[in-house]
């Protein structure tokens, strides 16, 4: 410990002792004695706790805002505008300062480094034409002046300075267009995108031409083939040496892509299960006392999950099979029974839309499923549909109590009107096979519409009911 630190420590100890002595003296003067306290009816106070000064919080480190280049308001790279916004000064003054620094030989390099290192901001306001012309004029003055002064100061011929200037202009043009493309990648119209590519191609051409002029001016043309061959052989050797690295990188990229795809699929499955299965399980838990409701929810979730796993999400108005499944789902939800639908072939598109016979077929099939759900007494119904080139057949079968067709009361017209009459009016046929205790099978058949056949008049609201 240095002498200065020792002296500070001694002074601190002396102040601490003086403070403690003063505190003890104050306690002796102002606190009554034990006898006086008891006579006055007071209890002698206990020892006072030591007073601990609050800890001193260190001052927070000052935070400085990060400088960003101008994004929408950039004239070339947005560096001067970003510095002006960061310092709160006029952008013209910053541009003049960079022009003077360019004449001294450092402005161009500083601008390029700041362009490369600073991130673009979030501004979207474009500069006005006067500001743009002023900025471009100062940039041309600085670059041309810097090239002239460098040529004069270094006694370099214009054959070297001019190509270097061309290379710089081409690189700046490519950088600027790359910045513009990264700013608005999705909102660029076709014409502007074409102009952007033209500018990029022009900048690349300037860079290549400048490099070629510098290279050809410095290299013996006669030795050019040998140099090119050496470069090619070197590149081939480097490629051969780095083959394992490239192969491993390619495999890592493939593995990363596959892992990303698996992650996305896993997230989609988790989201769907959360929105469907978990919600249904929560509803089943709330309605566990109602067996019919539990069966209905479980069957509905099973149907939805099968459609999601194995497809079959066509709109009912565009597919006969989808319409049958939708009708079966309605019967399941209304009567708490399971309806299994199997289809072989399908009727889709325009034929289903213009031919009203299929509307009658679907209505009769749904009515047959409703009758089976209401009167069969069983918990499952089988519906089978077969479509060939000439006809469509639908079978609705249950293994319930069955019935005697001759013993149906006259006021029960569901089978006679809603099924049989509906089919026969449109050229279809109905066959009912049933017996008491042996279940019921309803077969619905309807011929398909061929070229030259006329469509049947649409069903009325009374018939549909």
Coordinates of C-alpha atoms in Angstrom, one line a residue:
X1 CA 0.0 0.0 0.0
X2 CA 1.4 3.4 -0.9
X3 CA 1.9 6.2 1.5
X4 CA -0.9 8.2 0.0
X5 CA -3.3 5.3 0.5
X6 CA -2.1 4.8 4.1
X7 CA -2.8 8.4 4.9
X8 CA -6.3 8.1 3.4
X9 CA -6.9 5.0 5.5
X10 CA -5.7 6.7 8.7
X11 CA -7.9 9.7 8.1
X12 CA -10.9 7.4 7.4
X13 CA -10.3 5.5 10.7
X14 CA -10.1 8.8 12.6
X15 CA -13.3 10.1 11.2
X16 CA -15.0 6.8 12.0
X17 CA -13.8 6.9 15.6
X18 CA -14.9 10.5 16.0
X19 CA -18.3 9.7 14.7
X20 CA -18.8 6.8 17.1
X21 CA -17.5 8.9 20.1
X22 CA -20.0 11.6 19.3
X23 CA -22.9 9.1 19.0
X24 CA -22.0 7.6 22.5
X25 CA -21.9 11.1 24.0
X26 CA -25.3 12.0 22.6
X27 CA -26.7 8.8 24.1
X28 CA -25.3 9.5 27.5
X29 CA -26.7 13.1 27.5
X30 CA -30.2 12.5 26.2
X31 CA -31.1 9.0 27.6
X32 CA -32.3 8.9 31.2
X33 CA -30.8 6.7 33.8
X34 CA -32.4 3.3 34.7
X35 CA -33.8 4.6 38.0
X36 CA -35.3 7.7 36.5
X37 CA -36.9 5.7 33.8
X38 CA -38.5 3.2 36.2
X39 CA -39.8 6.1 38.4
X40 CA -41.3 7.8 35.4
X41 CA -42.9 4.5 34.2
X42 CA -40.6 4.0 31.3
X43 CA -38.8 0.8 30.3
X44 CA -35.1 1.2 29.7
X45 CA -34.4 1.0 26.0
X46 CA -32.3 -1.8 24.7
X47 CA -29.1 -1.2 22.8
X48 CA -29.6 0.8 19.7
X49 CA -28.8 -1.0 16.4
X50 CA -25.8 0.1 14.6
X51 CA -26.6 2.6 11.8
X52 CA -25.5 1.2 8.5
X53 CA -25.2 3.7 5.7
X54 CA -27.1 2.7 2.5
X55 CA -24.9 1.1 -0.1
X56 CA -23.8 3.4 -2.8
X57 CA -25.0 2.2 -6.2
X58 CA -22.5 2.6 -9.0
X59 CA -23.5 5.1 -11.7
X60 CA -24.9 3.4 -14.8
X61 CA -22.6 3.3 -17.7
X62 CA -23.6 6.0 -20.3
X63 CA -25.2 4.5 -23.4
X64 CA -24.5 6.1 -26.7
X65 CA -26.8 5.7 -29.7
X66 CA -25.6 3.6 -32.5
X67 CA -25.0 5.4 -35.8
X68 CA -26.9 4.2 -38.9
X69 CA -26.6 5.1 -42.5
X70 CA -29.6 6.7 -44.2
X71 CA -31.8 4.1 -45.8
X72 CA -34.4 5.8 -47.9
X73 CA -32.7 9.2 -47.9
X74 CA -29.4 7.9 -49.2
X75 CA -27.8 9.8 -52.2
X76 CA -25.0 7.3 -52.7
X77 CA -24.5 5.2 -49.6
X78 CA -26.2 7.3 -46.9
X79 CA -23.0 7.8 -44.9
X80 CA -23.0 11.6 -44.8
X81 CA -26.7 11.7 -44.0
X82 CA -26.3 9.1 -41.2
X83 CA -23.4 11.1 -39.6
X84 CA -25.5 14.3 -39.9
X85 CA -28.5 12.7 -38.2
X86 CA -26.3 11.2 -35.5
X87 CA -24.6 14.5 -34.7
X88 CA -27.6 16.7 -35.3
X89 CA -26.0 18.9 -38.0
X90 CA -26.8 19.7 -41.6
X91 CA -26.0 16.9 -44.1
X92 CA -24.5 19.5 -46.6
X93 CA -21.8 20.4 -44.1
X94 CA -20.8 16.7 -43.6
X95 CA -20.7 16.2 -47.4
X96 CA -18.4 19.3 -47.8
X97 CA -16.2 17.9 -45.0
X98 CA -15.9 14.6 -46.8
X99 CA -15.1 16.4 -50.1
X100 CA -12.2 18.2 -48.4
X101 CA -11.0 15.0 -46.8
X102 CA -11.2 13.3 -50.2
X103 CA -8.9 16.1 -51.7
X104 CA -6.5 15.3 -48.8
X105 CA -6.5 11.6 -49.7
X106 CA -8.5 10.1 -46.8
X107 CA -12.2 10.9 -47.6
X108 CA -12.8 8.2 -50.1
X109 CA -11.4 5.5 -47.9
X110 CA -13.3 6.7 -44.9
X111 CA -16.5 6.8 -46.8
X112 CA -16.0 3.3 -48.1
X113 CA -15.2 1.9 -44.6
X114 CA -18.2 3.6 -43.0
X115 CA -20.5 2.4 -45.9
X116 CA -19.3 -1.1 -45.3
X117 CA -19.4 -1.1 -41.5
X118 CA -22.5 0.9 -40.6
X119 CA -25.9 -0.7 -40.8
X120 CA -28.7 1.0 -42.7
X121 CA -31.4 2.8 -40.8
X122 CA -35.2 2.6 -41.0
X123 CA -36.0 6.0 -42.6
X124 CA -38.0 5.9 -45.8
X125 CA -38.2 9.5 -46.9
X126 CA -36.3 10.1 -50.2
X127 CA -34.1 13.1 -50.7
X128 CA -35.4 15.9 -52.9
X129 CA -33.9 16.5 -56.4
X130 CA -31.9 19.5 -55.3
X131 CA -30.2 17.7 -52.4
X132 CA -29.5 14.7 -54.7
X133 CA -27.9 16.9 -57.3
X134 CA -25.8 18.7 -54.7
X135 CA -24.6 15.4 -53.1
X136 CA -23.7 13.9 -56.5
X137 CA -21.8 17.1 -57.5
X138 CA -19.8 17.1 -54.3
X139 CA -19.0 13.4 -54.7
X140 CA -17.8 13.8 -58.3
X141 CA -15.7 16.9 -57.2
X142 CA -14.1 14.9 -54.3
X143 CA -13.3 11.8 -56.3
X144 CA -12.0 13.6 -59.4
X145 CA -10.0 16.0 -57.2
X146 CA -8.5 13.1 -55.1
X147 CA -7.5 11.2 -58.3
X148 CA -5.9 14.3 -59.8
X149 CA -4.0 15.3 -56.7
X150 CA -2.9 11.6 -56.2
X151 CA -1.7 11.5 -59.8
X152 CA 0.3 14.7 -59.5
X153 CA 1.7 14.0 -56.0
X154 CA 2.9 10.5 -56.9
X155 CA 3.9 11.3 -60.5
X156 CA 1.7 8.5 -61.7
X157 CA 0.4 8.4 -65.3
X158 CA -3.2 8.8 -66.1
X159 CA -3.2 5.3 -67.6
X160 CA -3.2 3.9 -64.0
X161 CA -5.3 6.5 -62.1
X162 CA -8.2 6.5 -64.6
X163 CA -8.7 2.7 -64.5
X164 CA -8.6 2.8 -60.7
X165 CA -11.2 5.5 -60.7
X166 CA -13.4 3.5 -63.0
X167 CA -13.1 0.5 -60.7
X168 CA -14.1 2.6 -57.7
X169 CA -17.2 4.0 -59.6
X170 CA -18.2 0.5 -60.7
X171 CA -17.9 -0.9 -57.2
X172 CA -19.9 2.0 -55.7
X173 CA -22.6 1.4 -58.3
X174 CA -22.9 -2.3 -57.5
X175 CA -22.8 -1.6 -53.7
X176 CA -25.6 1.0 -54.0
X177 CA -27.8 -1.3 -56.1
X178 CA -27.2 -4.1 -53.6
X179 CA -28.3 -1.8 -50.8
X180 CA -31.4 -0.9 -52.7
X181 CA -32.3 -4.5 -53.4
X182 CA -31.8 -5.4 -49.7
X183 CA -34.0 -2.5 -48.6
X184 CA -37.1 -3.4 -50.8
X185 CA -36.8 -7.0 -51.9
X186 CA -40.5 -7.6 -52.4
X187 CA -41.9 -4.3 -53.4
X188 CA -39.8 -3.7 -56.4
X189 CA -41.8 -3.6 -59.6
X190 CA -40.7 -5.4 -62.8
X191 CA -39.4 -2.2 -64.6
X192 CA -37.4 -1.0 -61.5
X193 CA -35.9 -4.5 -61.1
X194 CA -34.8 -4.5 -64.8
X195 CA -33.2 -1.1 -64.2
X196 CA -31.5 -2.4 -61.1
X197 CA -30.0 -5.3 -63.0
X198 CA -28.8 -3.0 -65.7
X199 CA -27.0 -0.9 -63.2
X200 CA -25.5 -3.9 -61.5
X201 CA -24.3 -5.2 -64.9
X202 CA -22.9 -1.7 -65.8
X203 CA -21.0 -1.5 -62.5
X204 CA -19.6 -5.0 -62.9
X205 CA -18.5 -4.1 -66.5
X206 CA -16.7 -1.0 -65.2
X207 CA -14.9 -3.0 -62.6
X208 CA -13.9 -5.7 -65.1
X209 CA -12.7 -3.2 -67.7
X210 CA -10.7 -1.2 -65.1
X211 CA -9.0 -4.4 -63.8
X212 CA -8.3 -5.5 -67.3
X213 CA -6.7 -2.2 -68.2
X214 CA -4.6 -2.2 -65.1
X215 CA -3.6 -5.8 -65.5
X216 CA -2.7 -5.5 -69.2
X217 CA -0.8 -2.4 -68.6
X218 CA 1.4 -4.0 -66.0
X219 CA 1.9 -7.5 -67.4
X220 CA 3.8 -8.7 -70.4
X221 CA 1.2 -10.0 -72.9
X222 CA 3.5 -12.6 -74.2
X223 CA 3.7 -14.3 -70.8
X224 CA 0.0 -14.1 -70.3
X225 CA -0.8 -17.7 -71.3
X226 CA 1.8 -19.1 -69.0
X227 CA 0.5 -17.0 -66.1
X228 CA -3.1 -18.1 -66.8
X229 CA -2.1 -21.7 -66.9
X230 CA -0.3 -21.4 -63.6
X231 CA -3.4 -19.7 -62.1
X232 CA -5.7 -22.5 -63.4
X233 CA -3.4 -25.2 -62.1
X234 CA -3.2 -23.5 -58.7
X235 CA -7.0 -23.3 -58.5
X236 CA -7.4 -27.0 -59.5
X237 CA -4.9 -28.0 -56.8
X238 CA -6.8 -25.9 -54.2
X239 CA -10.1 -27.5 -55.3
X240 CA -8.6 -31.0 -55.0
X241 CA -7.3 -30.2 -51.5
X242 CA -10.5 -28.7 -50.3
X243 CA -12.8 -31.5 -51.7
X244 CA -13.4 -33.1 -48.3
X245 CA -14.3 -29.6 -46.8
X246 CA -16.8 -28.9 -49.6
X247 CA -18.3 -32.4 -49.2
X248 CA -18.7 -32.0 -45.5
X249 CA -20.2 -28.6 -45.9
X250 CA -22.7 -29.9 -48.4
X251 CA -23.7 -32.7 -46.0
X252 CA -24.0 -30.3 -43.1
X253 CA -26.2 -28.1 -45.2
X254 CA -28.4 -31.1 -46.2
X255 CA -28.6 -32.2 -42.6
X256 CA -29.5 -28.7 -41.5
X257 CA -32.2 -28.4 -44.1
X258 CA -33.7 -31.7 -43.2
X259 CA -33.6 -30.8 -39.5
X260 CA -35.3 -27.5 -40.3
X261 CA -38.0 -29.3 -42.3
X262 CA -38.6 -31.7 -39.5
X263 CA -38.8 -28.9 -37.0
X264 CA -41.4 -27.1 -39.1
X265 CA -43.4 -30.3 -39.6
X266 CA -43.2 -31.0 -35.8
X267 CA -44.5 -27.5 -35.0
X268 CA -47.4 -27.9 -37.5
X269 CA -48.3 -31.2 -36.0
X270 CA -48.1 -29.8 -32.5
X271 CA -50.2 -26.8 -33.4
X272 CA -52.9 -29.0 -35.1
X273 CA -53.0 -31.4 -32.1
X274 CA -53.3 -28.5 -29.7
X275 CA -56.1 -26.9 -31.7
X276 CA -58.1 -30.1 -32.3
X277 CA -57.2 -33.2 -30.1
X278 CA -56.4 -31.4 -26.9
X279 CA -59.4 -29.2 -27.1
X280 CA -61.6 -32.2 -27.7
X281 CA -60.1 -34.0 -24.8
X282 CA -60.8 -31.0 -22.6
X283 CA -64.5 -31.0 -23.7
X284 CA -64.7 -34.8 -23.0
X285 CA -63.3 -34.2 -19.5
X286 CA -66.0 -31.5 -18.9
X287 CA -68.8 -33.7 -20.3
X288 CA -67.6 -37.1 -18.9
X289 CA -70.9 -37.8 -17.3
X290 CA -72.8 -37.6 -20.6
X291 CA -71.9 -40.8 -22.5
X292 CA -73.7 -39.8 -25.7
X293 CA -71.8 -36.4 -25.8
X294 CA -68.5 -38.2 -25.2
X295 CA -69.1 -40.6 -28.1
X296 CA -70.2 -37.7 -30.4
X297 CA -67.0 -35.7 -29.6
X298 CA -64.7 -38.7 -29.9
X299 CA -66.3 -39.7 -33.2
X300 CA -66.1 -36.1 -34.6
X301 CA -62.5 -35.8 -33.6
X302 CA -61.6 -39.2 -35.1
X303 CA -63.2 -38.1 -38.4
X304 CA -61.4 -34.8 -38.4
X305 CA -58.1 -36.4 -37.6
X306 CA -58.5 -39.1 -40.3
X307 CA -59.2 -36.4 -42.9
X308 CA -56.1 -34.4 -41.8
X309 CA -53.8 -37.5 -41.9
X310 CA -55.1 -39.1 -45.0
X311 CA -56.5 -36.2 -47.0
X312 CA -60.1 -36.1 -48.3
X313 CA -60.7 -32.5 -47.6
X314 CA -62.6 -31.7 -50.8
X315 CA -65.6 -29.4 -50.7
X316 CA -68.9 -31.2 -50.6
X317 CA -70.2 -29.3 -53.6
X318 CA -67.4 -30.6 -55.8
X319 CA -67.3 -34.3 -54.9
X320 CA -69.9 -37.0 -54.4
X321 CA -67.7 -38.8 -51.9
X322 CA -67.1 -35.6 -49.9
X323 CA -70.8 -34.9 -49.9
X324 CA -71.6 -38.4 -48.5
X325 CA -69.0 -37.9 -45.8
X326 CA -70.4 -34.5 -44.9
X327 CA -73.9 -36.0 -44.7
X328 CA -72.6 -38.8 -42.5
X329 CA -70.9 -36.3 -40.2
X330 CA -74.2 -34.5 -39.8
X331 CA -75.9 -37.7 -38.8
X332 CA -73.2 -38.6 -36.4
X333 CA -73.4 -35.2 -34.7
X334 CA -77.2 -35.2 -34.5
X335 CA -77.8 -38.8 -33.4
X336 CA -74.5 -39.8 -31.7
X337 CA -73.9 -42.9 -33.8
X338 CA -70.9 -43.9 -35.9
X339 CA -71.3 -43.8 -39.6
X340 CA -68.5 -45.4 -41.7
X341 CA -68.3 -44.2 -45.3
X342 CA -66.4 -46.1 -48.0
X343 CA -66.4 -45.0 -51.6
X344 CA -65.1 -46.6 -54.8
X345 CA -64.9 -44.1 -57.6
X346 CA -66.3 -40.6 -57.5
X347 CA -68.4 -38.0 -59.3
X348 CA -66.7 -34.6 -59.5
X349 CA -66.8 -31.2 -61.1
X350 CA -69.4 -30.1 -63.7
X351 CA -71.3 -33.4 -63.8
X352 CA -72.1 -33.2 -60.1
X353 CA -73.1 -29.6 -60.3
X354 CA -75.5 -29.7 -63.3
X355 CA -77.1 -33.1 -62.7
X356 CA -79.8 -32.9 -60.1
X357 CA -80.1 -36.7 -59.9
X358 CA -77.1 -36.8 -57.6
X359 CA -78.8 -34.2 -55.3
X360 CA -81.7 -36.6 -55.0
X361 CA -79.4 -39.5 -54.4
X362 CA -77.5 -37.7 -51.7
X363 CA -80.8 -36.6 -50.0
X364 CA -82.1 -40.2 -50.1
X365 CA -78.9 -41.6 -48.7
X366 CA -78.9 -39.1 -45.8
X367 CA -82.5 -40.0 -45.0
X368 CA -81.6 -43.7 -45.0
X369 CA -78.7 -43.0 -42.6
X370 CA -81.1 -40.9 -40.4
X371 CA -83.7 -43.7 -40.3
X372 CA -81.0 -46.3 -39.4
X373 CA -79.7 -44.0 -36.6
X374 CA -83.2 -43.4 -35.2
X375 CA -84.8 -46.9 -35.5
X376 CA -82.1 -49.6 -35.8
X377 CA -80.9 -49.4 -32.2
X378 CA -77.3 -50.1 -33.1
X379 CA -74.3 -47.7 -32.6
X380 CA -72.7 -48.0 -36.0
X381 CA -73.9 -47.7 -39.6
X382 CA -72.1 -48.7 -42.8
X383 CA -72.4 -46.6 -46.0
X384 CA -70.8 -47.9 -49.2
X385 CA -70.8 -46.0 -52.5
X386 CA -69.7 -47.5 -55.8
X387 CA -69.4 -45.4 -59.0
X388 CA -68.8 -46.9 -62.4
X389 CA -69.2 -45.5 -66.0
X390 CA -73.0 -46.0 -66.2
X391 CA -74.4 -45.7 -62.7
X392 CA -73.9 -44.8 -59.1
X393 CA -75.0 -47.1 -56.2
X394 CA -75.1 -46.3 -52.5
X395 CA -75.7 -49.0 -49.8
X396 CA -76.8 -48.0 -46.3
X397 CA -76.6 -51.0 -44.0
X398 CA -77.1 -51.5 -40.2
X399 CA -77.2 -54.6 -38.0
X400 CA -80.1 -53.4 -35.9
X401 CA -83.5 -54.7 -35.1
X402 CA -84.8 -54.6 -38.6
X403 CA -88.5 -54.3 -39.5
X404 CA -91.3 -55.7 -41.5
X405 CA -92.0 -53.6 -44.6
X406 CA -95.6 -54.7 -44.8
X407 CA -96.2 -53.7 -41.1
X408 CA -95.1 -50.1 -41.4
X409 CA -97.9 -47.8 -40.3
X410 CA -99.5 -45.6 -42.9
X411 CA -98.4 -42.4 -41.1
X412 CA -94.8 -43.3 -41.4
X413 CA -93.9 -42.0 -44.9
X414 CA -90.1 -41.6 -44.5
X415 CA -89.1 -44.6 -46.6
X416 CA -92.0 -44.2 -49.1
X417 CA -91.7 -40.5 -49.8
X418 CA -88.3 -39.2 -48.6
X419 CA -86.4 -42.1 -50.2
X420 CA -88.4 -44.2 -52.7
X421 CA -90.4 -41.4 -54.3
X422 CA -87.5 -39.0 -54.5
X423 CA -85.3 -41.6 -56.3
X424 CA -88.1 -42.8 -58.7
X425 CA -89.0 -39.3 -59.8
X426 CA -85.5 -38.9 -61.2
X427 CA -85.1 -42.3 -62.8
X428 CA -83.5 -44.1 -59.8
X429 CA -84.4 -47.2 -58.0
X430 CA -84.5 -48.3 -54.3
X431 CA -84.2 -51.8 -53.0
X432 CA -84.8 -52.5 -49.3
X433 CA -83.7 -55.7 -47.7
X434 CA -84.8 -56.2 -44.1
X435 CA -86.3 -58.6 -41.6
X436 CA -87.0 -58.4 -37.9
X437 CA -83.8 -59.0 -36.0
X438 CA -81.6 -59.1 -39.1
X439 CA -80.9 -55.5 -39.7
X440 CA -81.6 -53.3 -42.8
X441 CA -79.9 -52.6 -46.1
X442 CA -81.1 -49.9 -48.4
X443 CA -79.7 -49.9 -51.9
X444 CA -80.0 -46.7 -53.9
X445 CA -79.1 -46.7 -57.7
X446 CA -79.0 -43.8 -60.1
X447 CA -77.9 -43.8 -63.8
X448 CA -75.1 -41.3 -64.7
X449 CA -75.7 -38.5 -67.2
X450 CA -74.2 -39.0 -70.7
X451 CA -73.9 -36.8 -73.7
X452 CA -77.2 -36.0 -75.3
X453 CA -79.2 -36.7 -72.1
X454 CA -81.3 -34.0 -70.6
X455 CA -81.0 -33.0 -67.0
X456 CA -83.9 -33.4 -64.7
X457 CA -85.7 -30.5 -63.2
X458 CA -84.3 -29.4 -59.8
X459 CA -85.8 -30.6 -56.6
X460 CA -88.3 -28.3 -54.9
X461 CA -88.0 -27.2 -51.4
X462 CA -90.9 -29.5 -50.4
X463 CA -89.2 -32.6 -52.0
X464 CA -85.9 -31.8 -50.3
X465 CA -87.5 -31.7 -47.0

